[in-house]
Amino acid sequence: SGTMNVAFIINDTFITPPLSDRILAGITRDSILTMLRDRNIVKVEERPIKVEELVAAAEAGTLQEAFGMGTAAVISQISTIGFRGTDFEVGTPADGYAMKVKKALTDLRSGVKEDPYGWMMKL
Protein backbone atom coordinates (compact mmCIF):
# COMPACT_ATOMS: atom_id res chain seq x y z
CA SER A 1 0.00 0.00 0.00
CA GLY A 2 3.04 2.27 -0.01
CA THR A 3 2.30 5.60 1.67
CA MET A 4 -1.46 5.14 1.68
CA ASN A 5 -3.51 4.69 4.82
CA VAL A 6 -4.23 1.03 5.48
CA ALA A 7 -7.34 -0.84 6.63
CA PHE A 8 -8.28 -4.41 7.40
CA ILE A 9 -11.54 -6.32 7.52
CA ILE A 10 -11.45 -8.79 10.39
CA ASN A 11 -14.65 -10.62 11.40
CA ASP A 12 -16.74 -8.17 9.35
CA THR A 13 -15.17 -5.20 11.16
CA PHE A 14 -13.29 -2.41 9.35
CA ILE A 15 -10.15 -1.62 11.36
CA THR A 16 -7.78 1.24 10.62
CA PRO A 17 -5.14 2.84 12.82
CA PRO A 18 -6.04 6.18 14.42
CA LEU A 19 -4.37 9.36 13.24
CA SER A 20 -1.04 10.10 14.89
CA ASP A 21 2.34 11.60 14.13
CA ARG A 22 2.93 8.54 11.90
CA ILE A 23 -0.56 8.07 10.47
CA LEU A 24 -1.46 11.15 8.48
CA ALA A 25 -4.93 12.47 7.88
CA GLY A 26 -6.19 11.96 4.37
CA ILE A 27 -9.29 13.10 2.54
CA THR A 28 -9.86 9.68 1.00
CA ARG A 29 -9.47 7.97 4.40
CA ASP A 30 -11.85 10.46 6.01
CA SER A 31 -14.37 10.13 3.17
CA ILE A 32 -14.34 6.32 3.42
CA LEU A 33 -14.78 6.39 7.20
CA THR A 34 -17.65 8.87 6.86
CA MET A 35 -19.40 6.75 4.22
CA LEU A 36 -18.95 3.52 6.17
CA ARG A 37 -20.33 5.01 9.37
CA ASP A 38 -23.15 6.88 7.66
CA ARG A 39 -24.35 3.91 5.64
CA ASN A 40 -23.76 1.24 8.31
CA ILE A 41 -21.93 -0.85 5.72
CA VAL A 42 -19.68 -2.46 8.31
CA LYS A 43 -18.67 -1.92 11.93
CA VAL A 44 -15.80 0.61 12.05
CA GLU A 45 -12.95 0.72 14.56
CA GLU A 46 -10.16 3.29 14.59
CA ARG A 47 -7.58 1.71 16.86
CA PRO A 48 -4.01 0.48 16.91
CA ILE A 49 -3.54 -2.89 15.28
CA LYS A 50 -0.43 -5.01 15.73
CA VAL A 51 1.07 -7.26 13.11
CA GLU A 52 0.62 -10.16 15.53
CA GLU A 53 -3.15 -9.53 15.48
CA LEU A 54 -3.14 -9.61 11.67
CA VAL A 55 -1.12 -12.83 11.65
CA ALA A 56 -3.48 -14.44 14.18
CA ALA A 57 -6.50 -13.36 12.12
CA ALA A 58 -4.89 -14.66 8.92
CA GLU A 59 -4.12 -18.00 10.56
CA ALA A 60 -7.66 -18.22 11.97
CA GLY A 61 -9.21 -17.34 8.61
CA THR A 62 -10.87 -14.18 9.98
CA LEU A 63 -8.72 -11.68 8.05
CA GLN A 64 -11.12 -11.13 5.19
CA GLU A 65 -9.56 -8.17 3.38
CA ALA A 66 -6.68 -5.70 3.56
CA PHE A 67 -6.30 -2.55 1.51
CA GLY A 68 -4.66 0.82 1.19
CA MET A 69 -6.66 4.04 0.88
CA GLY A 70 -5.37 7.07 -1.00
CA THR A 71 -6.23 9.82 -3.43
CA ALA A 72 -4.95 8.32 -6.69
CA ALA A 73 -6.10 4.71 -6.30
CA VAL A 74 -9.00 5.37 -3.89
CA ILE A 75 -8.70 1.78 -2.61
CA SER A 76 -6.03 -0.71 -3.54
CA GLN A 77 -6.46 -4.28 -2.33
CA ILE A 78 -3.58 -6.09 -0.62
CA SER A 79 -3.32 -9.77 -1.49
CA THR A 80 -0.33 -10.78 0.64
CA ILE A 81 1.06 -9.70 3.98
CA GLY A 82 4.59 -10.84 4.73
CA PHE A 83 5.89 -11.17 8.28
CA ARG A 84 9.12 -12.78 9.47
CA GLY A 85 9.60 -14.82 6.32
CA THR A 86 6.01 -16.04 6.05
CA ASP A 87 3.52 -14.75 3.50
CA PHE A 88 -0.14 -14.67 4.47
CA GLU A 89 -2.61 -14.61 1.60
CA VAL A 90 -5.51 -12.19 1.97
CA GLY A 91 -8.73 -12.36 0.01
CA THR A 92 -9.33 -9.77 -2.71
CA PRO A 93 -13.00 -10.40 -3.50
CA ALA A 94 -14.51 -8.38 -6.32
CA ASP A 95 -17.71 -8.05 -4.29
CA GLY A 96 -16.04 -7.48 -0.89
CA TYR A 97 -16.15 -4.42 1.33
CA ALA A 98 -13.15 -2.77 -0.33
CA MET A 99 -14.61 -2.83 -3.81
CA LYS A 100 -18.10 -1.83 -2.63
CA VAL A 101 -16.68 1.22 -0.88
CA LYS A 102 -14.44 2.05 -3.84
CA LYS A 103 -17.42 1.94 -6.19
CA ALA A 104 -19.57 4.06 -3.88
CA LEU A 105 -16.87 6.73 -3.54
CA THR A 106 -16.00 6.65 -7.26
CA ASP A 107 -19.70 6.96 -8.19
CA LEU A 108 -20.02 9.97 -5.89
CA ARG A 109 -16.82 11.61 -7.20
CA SER A 110 -17.80 11.11 -10.84
CA GLY A 111 -21.35 12.38 -10.35
CA VAL A 112 -23.02 9.02 -11.04
CA LYS A 113 -24.59 9.17 -7.57
CA GLU A 114 -25.91 12.12 -5.59
CA ASP A 115 -23.45 13.70 -3.13
CA PRO A 116 -25.24 13.78 0.23
CA TYR A 117 -22.17 15.21 1.98
CA GLY A 118 -21.59 18.40 -0.02
CA TRP A 119 -18.07 17.30 -0.97
CA MET A 120 -18.37 17.97 -4.70
CA MET A 121 -18.20 21.42 -6.26
CA LYS A 122 -18.95 22.45 -9.83
CA LEU A 123 -16.20 24.53 -11.33
Coordinates of N, CA, C and O in Angstrom, one line a residue:
S1 N 0.8 -1.2 0.0 CA 0.0 0.0 0.0 C 0.9 1.3 0.0 O 0.3 2.3 -0.1
G2 N 2.2 1.1 0.1 CA 3.0 2.3 0.0 C 2.8 3.3 1.1 O 2.7 2.9 2.3
T3 N 2.5 4.5 0.7 CA 2.3 5.6 1.7 C 0.8 5.8 1.9 O 0.5 6.8 2.6
M4 N 0.0 5.0 1.4 CA -1.5 5.1 1.7 C -1.8 4.7 3.1 O -1.1 4.0 3.7
N5 N -3.0 5.2 3.6 CA -3.5 4.7 4.8 C -3.9 3.2 4.6 O -4.2 2.9 3.5
V6 N -3.9 2.4 5.6 CA -4.2 1.0 5.5 C -5.4 0.7 6.3 O -5.7 1.3 7.4
A7 N -6.2 -0.3 5.9 CA -7.3 -0.8 6.6 C -7.4 -2.3 6.5 O -6.9 -2.9 5.5
F8 N -8.1 -3.0 7.4 CA -8.3 -4.4 7.4 C -9.7 -4.7 7.7 O -10.3 -4.0 8.5
I9 N -10.2 -5.8 7.1 CA -11.5 -6.3 7.5 C -11.3 -7.6 8.3 O -10.8 -8.6 7.7
I10 N -11.6 -7.6 9.6 CA -11.4 -8.8 10.4 C -12.8 -9.1 11.0 O -13.4 -8.2 11.7
N11 N -13.3 -10.3 10.8 CA -14.6 -10.6 11.4 C -15.7 -9.6 11.1 O -16.4 -9.1 11.9
D12 N -15.8 -9.2 9.8 CA -16.7 -8.2 9.4 C -16.6 -6.8 10.1 O -17.6 -6.1 10.3
T13 N -15.4 -6.5 10.5 CA -15.2 -5.2 11.2 C -14.0 -4.5 10.4 O -13.0 -5.1 10.2
F14 N -14.3 -3.3 10.0 CA -13.3 -2.4 9.3 C -12.4 -1.8 10.4 O -12.9 -1.1 11.3
I15 N -11.1 -2.1 10.4 CA -10.2 -1.6 11.4 C -9.1 -0.8 10.7 O -8.5 -1.3 9.7
T16 N -8.8 0.4 11.1 CA -7.8 1.2 10.6 C -7.1 2.0 11.8 O -7.8 2.3 12.8
P17 N -5.8 2.1 11.7 CA -5.1 2.8 12.8 C -5.6 4.3 13.0 O -6.0 4.9 12.0
P18 N -5.6 4.8 14.2 CA -6.0 6.2 14.4 C -5.0 7.1 13.9 O -3.8 6.7 13.7
L19 N -5.3 8.4 13.7 CA -4.4 9.4 13.2 C -3.3 9.6 14.4 O -3.7 9.5 15.5
S20 N -2.1 9.9 13.9 CA -1.0 10.1 14.9 C 0.1 10.9 14.2 O -0.1 11.3 13.0
D21 N 1.2 10.9 14.8 CA 2.3 11.6 14.1 C 2.9 10.7 13.0 O 3.7 11.2 12.2
R22 N 2.5 9.5 13.0 CA 2.9 8.5 11.9 C 1.8 8.2 10.9 O 2.1 7.7 9.8
I23 N 0.6 8.3 11.3 CA -0.6 8.1 10.5 C -1.2 9.4 10.1 O -1.8 10.1 11.0
L24 N -1.0 9.8 8.9 CA -1.5 11.2 8.5 C -2.9 11.2 8.1 O -3.4 10.2 7.6
A25 N -3.5 12.3 8.3 CA -4.9 12.5 7.9 C -5.0 12.5 6.4 O -4.0 12.9 5.7
G26 N -6.0 12.0 5.8 CA -6.2 12.0 4.4 C -7.7 12.1 4.0 O -8.5 11.6 4.7
I27 N -7.9 12.9 3.0 CA -9.3 13.1 2.5 C -10.0 11.8 2.1 O -11.1 11.6 2.5
T28 N -9.3 10.9 1.4 CA -9.9 9.7 1.0 C -10.2 8.8 2.2 O -11.3 8.3 2.3
R29 N -9.2 8.7 3.2 CA -9.5 8.0 4.4 C -10.7 8.5 5.1 O -11.6 7.8 5.5
D30 N -10.7 9.8 5.3 CA -11.9 10.5 6.0 C -13.2 10.2 5.3 O -14.2 9.9 5.9
S31 N -13.2 10.3 4.0 CA -14.4 10.1 3.2 C -14.9 8.7 3.3 O -16.1 8.4 3.5
I32 N -14.0 7.7 3.3 CA -14.3 6.3 3.4 C -14.9 6.1 4.8 O -16.0 5.4 4.9
L33 N -14.3 6.6 5.8 CA -14.8 6.4 7.2 C -16.2 7.0 7.3 O -17.1 6.4 7.9
T34 N -16.3 8.2 6.8 CA -17.6 8.9 6.9 C -18.7 8.0 6.2 O -19.8 7.8 6.7
M35 N -18.4 7.6 5.0 CA -19.4 6.8 4.2 C -19.7 5.4 5.0 O -20.9 5.1 5.0
L36 N -18.7 4.8 5.5 CA -19.0 3.5 6.2 C -19.8 3.7 7.4 O -20.8 2.9 7.6
R37 N -19.5 4.7 8.2 CA -20.3 5.0 9.4 C -21.7 5.5 9.0 O -22.7 5.0 9.6
D38 N -21.8 6.3 8.0 CA -23.2 6.9 7.7 C -24.1 5.8 7.1 O -25.3 5.8 7.3
R39 N -23.5 4.9 6.3 CA -24.4 3.9 5.6 C -24.4 2.6 6.4 O -25.1 1.6 5.9
N40 N -23.8 2.5 7.5 CA -23.8 1.2 8.3 C -23.4 0.0 7.5 O -24.0 -1.0 7.5
I41 N -22.4 0.2 6.6 CA -21.9 -0.9 5.7 C -21.2 -1.9 6.5 O -21.4 -3.1 6.3
V42 N -20.5 -1.5 7.5 CA -19.7 -2.5 8.3 C -19.3 -1.7 9.6 O -19.3 -0.5 9.7
K43 N -19.1 -2.5 10.7 CA -18.7 -1.9 11.9 C -17.3 -1.3 11.7 O -16.4 -1.9 11.0
V44 N -17.0 -0.1 12.3 CA -15.8 0.6 12.1 C -15.1 0.8 13.4 O -15.7 1.2 14.4
E45 N -13.8 0.5 13.4 CA -13.0 0.7 14.6 C -11.7 1.5 14.1 O -11.0 1.0 13.2
E46 N -11.4 2.6 14.7 CA -10.2 3.3 14.6 C -9.4 3.0 15.8 O -9.7 3.5 16.9
R47 N -8.4 2.1 15.7 CA -7.6 1.7 16.9 C -6.3 1.1 16.4 O -6.1 0.7 15.2
P48 N -5.3 1.1 17.3 CA -4.0 0.5 16.9 C -4.2 -1.0 16.6 O -5.1 -1.7 17.2
I49 N -3.5 -1.5 15.6 CA -3.5 -2.9 15.3 C -2.1 -3.4 15.1 O -1.3 -2.8 14.4
K50 N -1.8 -4.5 15.8 CA -0.4 -5.0 15.7 C -0.3 -6.1 14.7 O -1.3 -6.7 14.3
V51 N 0.8 -6.2 14.1 CA 1.1 -7.3 13.1 C 0.7 -8.6 13.7 O 0.1 -9.4 12.9
E52 N 1.0 -8.9 14.9 CA 0.6 -10.2 15.5 C -0.9 -10.4 15.5 O -1.3 -11.6 15.3
E53 N -1.7 -9.4 15.6 CA -3.1 -9.5 15.5 C -3.5 -9.9 14.1 O -4.4 -10.8 13.8
L54 N -2.9 -9.3 13.1 CA -3.1 -9.6 11.7 C -2.7 -11.0 11.4 O -3.5 -11.8 10.7
V55 N -1.6 -11.5 11.9 CA -1.1 -12.8 11.6 C -2.1 -13.8 12.3 O -2.5 -14.8 11.6
A56 N -2.5 -13.5 13.5 CA -3.5 -14.4 14.2 C -4.8 -14.5 13.4 O -5.4 -15.6 13.2
A57 N -5.3 -13.4 12.9 CA -6.5 -13.4 12.1 C -6.3 -14.1 10.8 O -7.2 -14.9 10.4
A58 N -5.2 -13.9 10.2 CA -4.9 -14.7 8.9 C -4.9 -16.2 9.2 O -5.4 -16.9 8.4
E59 N -4.2 -16.6 10.2 CA -4.1 -18.0 10.6 C -5.5 -18.6 10.9 O -5.8 -19.7 10.6
A60 N -6.3 -17.8 11.6 CA -7.7 -18.2 12.0 C -8.7 -18.1 10.8 O -9.8 -18.6 11.0
G61 N -8.3 -17.5 9.7 CA -9.2 -17.3 8.6 C -10.2 -16.2 8.8 O -11.2 -16.1 8.1
T62 N -9.9 -15.3 9.7 CA -10.9 -14.2 10.0 C -10.4 -12.9 9.4 O -11.1 -11.9 9.4
L63 N -9.2 -12.9 8.8 CA -8.7 -11.7 8.1 C -9.3 -11.8 6.7 O -8.8 -12.5 5.8
Q64 N -10.4 -11.0 6.4 CA -11.1 -11.1 5.2 C -10.5 -10.3 4.1 O -10.6 -10.7 2.9
E65 N -10.1 -9.1 4.4 CA -9.6 -8.2 3.4 C -8.5 -7.2 4.0 O -8.6 -7.0 5.2
A66 N -7.6 -6.7 3.2 CA -6.7 -5.7 3.6 C -6.5 -4.8 2.4 O -6.5 -5.2 1.2
F67 N -6.4 -3.5 2.6 CA -6.3 -2.5 1.5 C -5.7 -1.2 2.0 O -5.8 -0.8 3.1
G68 N -5.1 -0.5 1.0 CA -4.7 0.8 1.2 C -5.7 1.8 0.7 O -6.5 1.5 -0.2
M69 N -5.7 3.0 1.3 CA -6.7 4.0 0.9 C -5.9 5.3 0.6 O -5.1 5.7 1.4
G70 N -6.1 5.9 -0.6 CA -5.4 7.1 -1.0 C -6.0 7.8 -2.2 O -6.9 7.2 -2.9
T71 N -5.6 9.0 -2.4 CA -6.2 9.8 -3.4 C -6.2 9.2 -4.8 O -7.2 9.1 -5.5
A72 N -5.1 8.8 -5.3 CA -4.9 8.3 -6.7 C -5.7 7.0 -6.9 O -6.4 6.9 -7.9
A73 N -5.5 6.0 -6.1 CA -6.1 4.7 -6.3 C -7.5 4.5 -5.6 O -8.1 3.6 -5.9
V74 N -7.8 5.5 -4.8 CA -9.0 5.4 -3.9 C -8.8 4.2 -2.9 O -8.5 4.4 -1.7
I75 N -8.9 3.0 -3.4 CA -8.7 1.8 -2.6 C -7.9 0.8 -3.5 O -8.2 0.6 -4.6
S76 N -6.9 0.3 -2.8 CA -6.0 -0.7 -3.5 C -5.9 -1.9 -2.6 O -5.4 -1.9 -1.5
Q77 N -6.5 -3.1 -3.1 CA -6.5 -4.3 -2.3 C -5.1 -4.8 -2.1 O -4.2 -4.7 -3.0
I78 N -4.8 -5.4 -1.0 CA -3.6 -6.1 -0.6 C -3.8 -7.6 -0.6 O -4.7 -8.1 0.1
S79 N -3.1 -8.3 -1.4 CA -3.3 -9.8 -1.5 C -2.4 -10.6 -0.6 O -2.7 -11.8 -0.4
T80 N -1.3 -10.0 -0.2 CA -0.3 -10.8 0.6 C 0.3 -9.9 1.7 O 0.6 -8.7 1.4
I81 N 0.4 -10.4 2.9 CA 1.1 -9.7 4.0 C 2.2 -10.6 4.4 O 2.0 -11.8 4.8
G82 N 3.4 -10.1 4.3 CA 4.6 -10.8 4.7 C 5.1 -10.4 6.1 O 5.1 -9.3 6.5
F83 N 5.4 -11.4 6.9 CA 5.9 -11.2 8.3 C 6.9 -12.3 8.7 O 6.5 -13.4 8.7
R84 N 8.1 -11.9 9.0 CA 9.1 -12.8 9.5 C 9.3 -14.0 8.6 O 9.3 -15.1 9.0
G85 N 9.3 -13.8 7.3 CA 9.6 -14.8 6.3 C 8.4 -15.6 5.9 O 8.5 -16.6 5.1
T86 N 7.2 -15.3 6.4 CA 6.0 -16.0 6.1 C 5.1 -15.1 5.4 O 4.8 -14.0 5.8
D87 N 4.5 -15.5 4.2 CA 3.5 -14.8 3.5 C 2.1 -15.3 3.8 O 1.9 -16.5 3.8
F88 N 1.2 -14.3 4.2 CA -0.1 -14.7 4.5 C -1.0 -14.1 3.3 O -1.0 -12.9 3.1
E89 N -1.7 -15.0 2.7 CA -2.6 -14.6 1.6 C -3.9 -14.0 2.2 O -4.4 -14.5 3.2
V90 N -4.3 -12.9 1.5 CA -5.5 -12.2 2.0 C -6.5 -12.2 0.8 O -6.1 -11.9 -0.3
G91 N -7.7 -12.4 1.1 CA -8.7 -12.4 0.0 C -8.8 -11.0 -0.7 O -8.7 -10.0 0.0
T92 N -9.1 -11.0 -2.0 CA -9.3 -9.8 -2.7 C -10.6 -9.9 -3.5 O -10.6 -9.9 -4.7
P93 N -11.7 -10.1 -2.8 CA -13.0 -10.4 -3.5 C -13.5 -9.2 -4.3 O -13.4 -8.1 -3.8
A94 N -14.0 -9.5 -5.5 CA -14.5 -8.4 -6.3 C -15.8 -7.8 -5.7 O -16.1 -6.6 -6.0
D95 N -16.5 -8.5 -4.9 CA -17.7 -8.1 -4.3 C -17.6 -7.8 -2.8 O -18.5 -7.7 -2.0
G96 N -16.3 -7.7 -2.3 CA -16.0 -7.5 -0.9 C -16.3 -6.0 -0.5 O -16.6 -5.2 -1.3
Y97 N -16.0 -5.8 0.8 CA -16.1 -4.4 1.3 C -15.3 -3.4 0.6 O -15.8 -2.3 0.3
A98 N -14.0 -3.7 0.3 CA -13.1 -2.8 -0.3 C -13.7 -2.3 -1.7 O -13.8 -1.1 -1.9
M99 N -14.1 -3.2 -2.5 CA -14.6 -2.8 -3.8 C -16.0 -2.2 -3.8 O -16.3 -1.3 -4.6
K100 N -16.8 -2.5 -2.8 CA -18.1 -1.8 -2.6 C -17.9 -0.4 -2.2 O -18.5 0.5 -2.8
V101 N -17.0 -0.1 -1.3 CA -16.7 1.2 -0.9 C -16.0 2.0 -2.0 O -16.3 3.2 -2.2
K102 N -15.1 1.4 -2.7 CA -14.4 2.0 -3.8 C -15.5 2.5 -4.9 O -15.4 3.6 -5.4
K103 N -16.4 1.6 -5.2 CA -17.4 1.9 -6.2 C -18.3 3.1 -5.7 O -18.6 4.0 -6.4
A104 N -18.7 3.0 -4.4 CA -19.6 4.1 -3.9 C -18.9 5.4 -3.9 O -19.5 6.4 -4.3
L105 N -17.6 5.5 -3.5 CA -16.9 6.7 -3.5 C -16.6 7.2 -5.0 O -16.7 8.4 -5.3
T106 N -16.2 6.3 -5.9 CA -16.0 6.7 -7.3 C -17.3 7.2 -7.9 O -17.3 8.1 -8.7
D107 N -18.4 6.5 -7.6 CA -19.7 7.0 -8.2 C -20.0 8.4 -7.7 O -20.5 9.2 -8.5
L108 N -19.8 8.6 -6.5 CA -20.0 10.0 -5.9 C -19.1 11.0 -6.5 O -19.6 12.1 -7.0
R109 N -17.8 10.7 -6.6 CA -16.8 11.6 -7.2 C -17.1 11.9 -8.7 O -16.8 13.0 -9.2
S110 N -17.6 10.9 -9.4 CA -17.8 11.1 -10.8 C -19.2 11.6 -11.2 O -19.5 11.9 -12.3
G111 N -20.0 11.8 -10.1 CA -21.4 12.4 -10.4 C -22.4 11.4 -10.7 O -23.5 11.7 -11.0
V112 N -22.1 10.1 -10.7 CA -23.0 9.0 -11.0 C -24.1 8.9 -9.9 O -25.3 8.7 -10.2
K113 N -23.7 9.2 -8.7 CA -24.6 9.2 -7.6 C -24.6 10.6 -6.9 O -23.7 11.3 -7.0
E114 N -25.7 10.9 -6.3 CA -25.9 12.1 -5.6 C -24.9 12.2 -4.4 O -24.6 11.3 -3.8
D115 N -24.4 13.4 -4.2 CA -23.4 13.7 -3.1 C -24.2 14.2 -1.9 O -24.5 15.4 -1.8
P116 N -24.5 13.3 -0.9 CA -25.2 13.8 0.2 C -24.4 14.5 1.2 O -24.9 15.1 2.2
Y117 N -23.1 14.6 1.0 CA -22.2 15.2 2.0 C -21.7 16.6 1.6 O -21.1 17.3 2.4
G118 N -22.0 17.1 0.4 CA -21.6 18.4 0.0 C -20.1 18.5 -0.3 O -19.5 19.5 -0.2
W119 N -19.5 17.3 -0.7 CA -18.1 17.3 -1.0 C -17.7 17.8 -2.4 O -16.7 18.3 -2.6
M120 N -18.7 17.6 -3.3 CA -18.4 18.0 -4.7 C -18.8 19.4 -5.0 O -19.7 19.9 -4.5
M121 N -17.9 20.0 -5.9 CA -18.2 21.4 -6.3 C -18.1 21.5 -7.8 O -17.2 20.9 -8.4
K122 N -19.0 22.2 -8.4 CA -19.0 22.4 -9.8 C -18.0 23.6 -10.1 O -18.2 24.7 -9.4
L123 N -17.1 23.4 -11.0 CA -16.2 24.5 -11.3 C -16.4 25.0 -12.7 O -16.9 24.3 -13.6

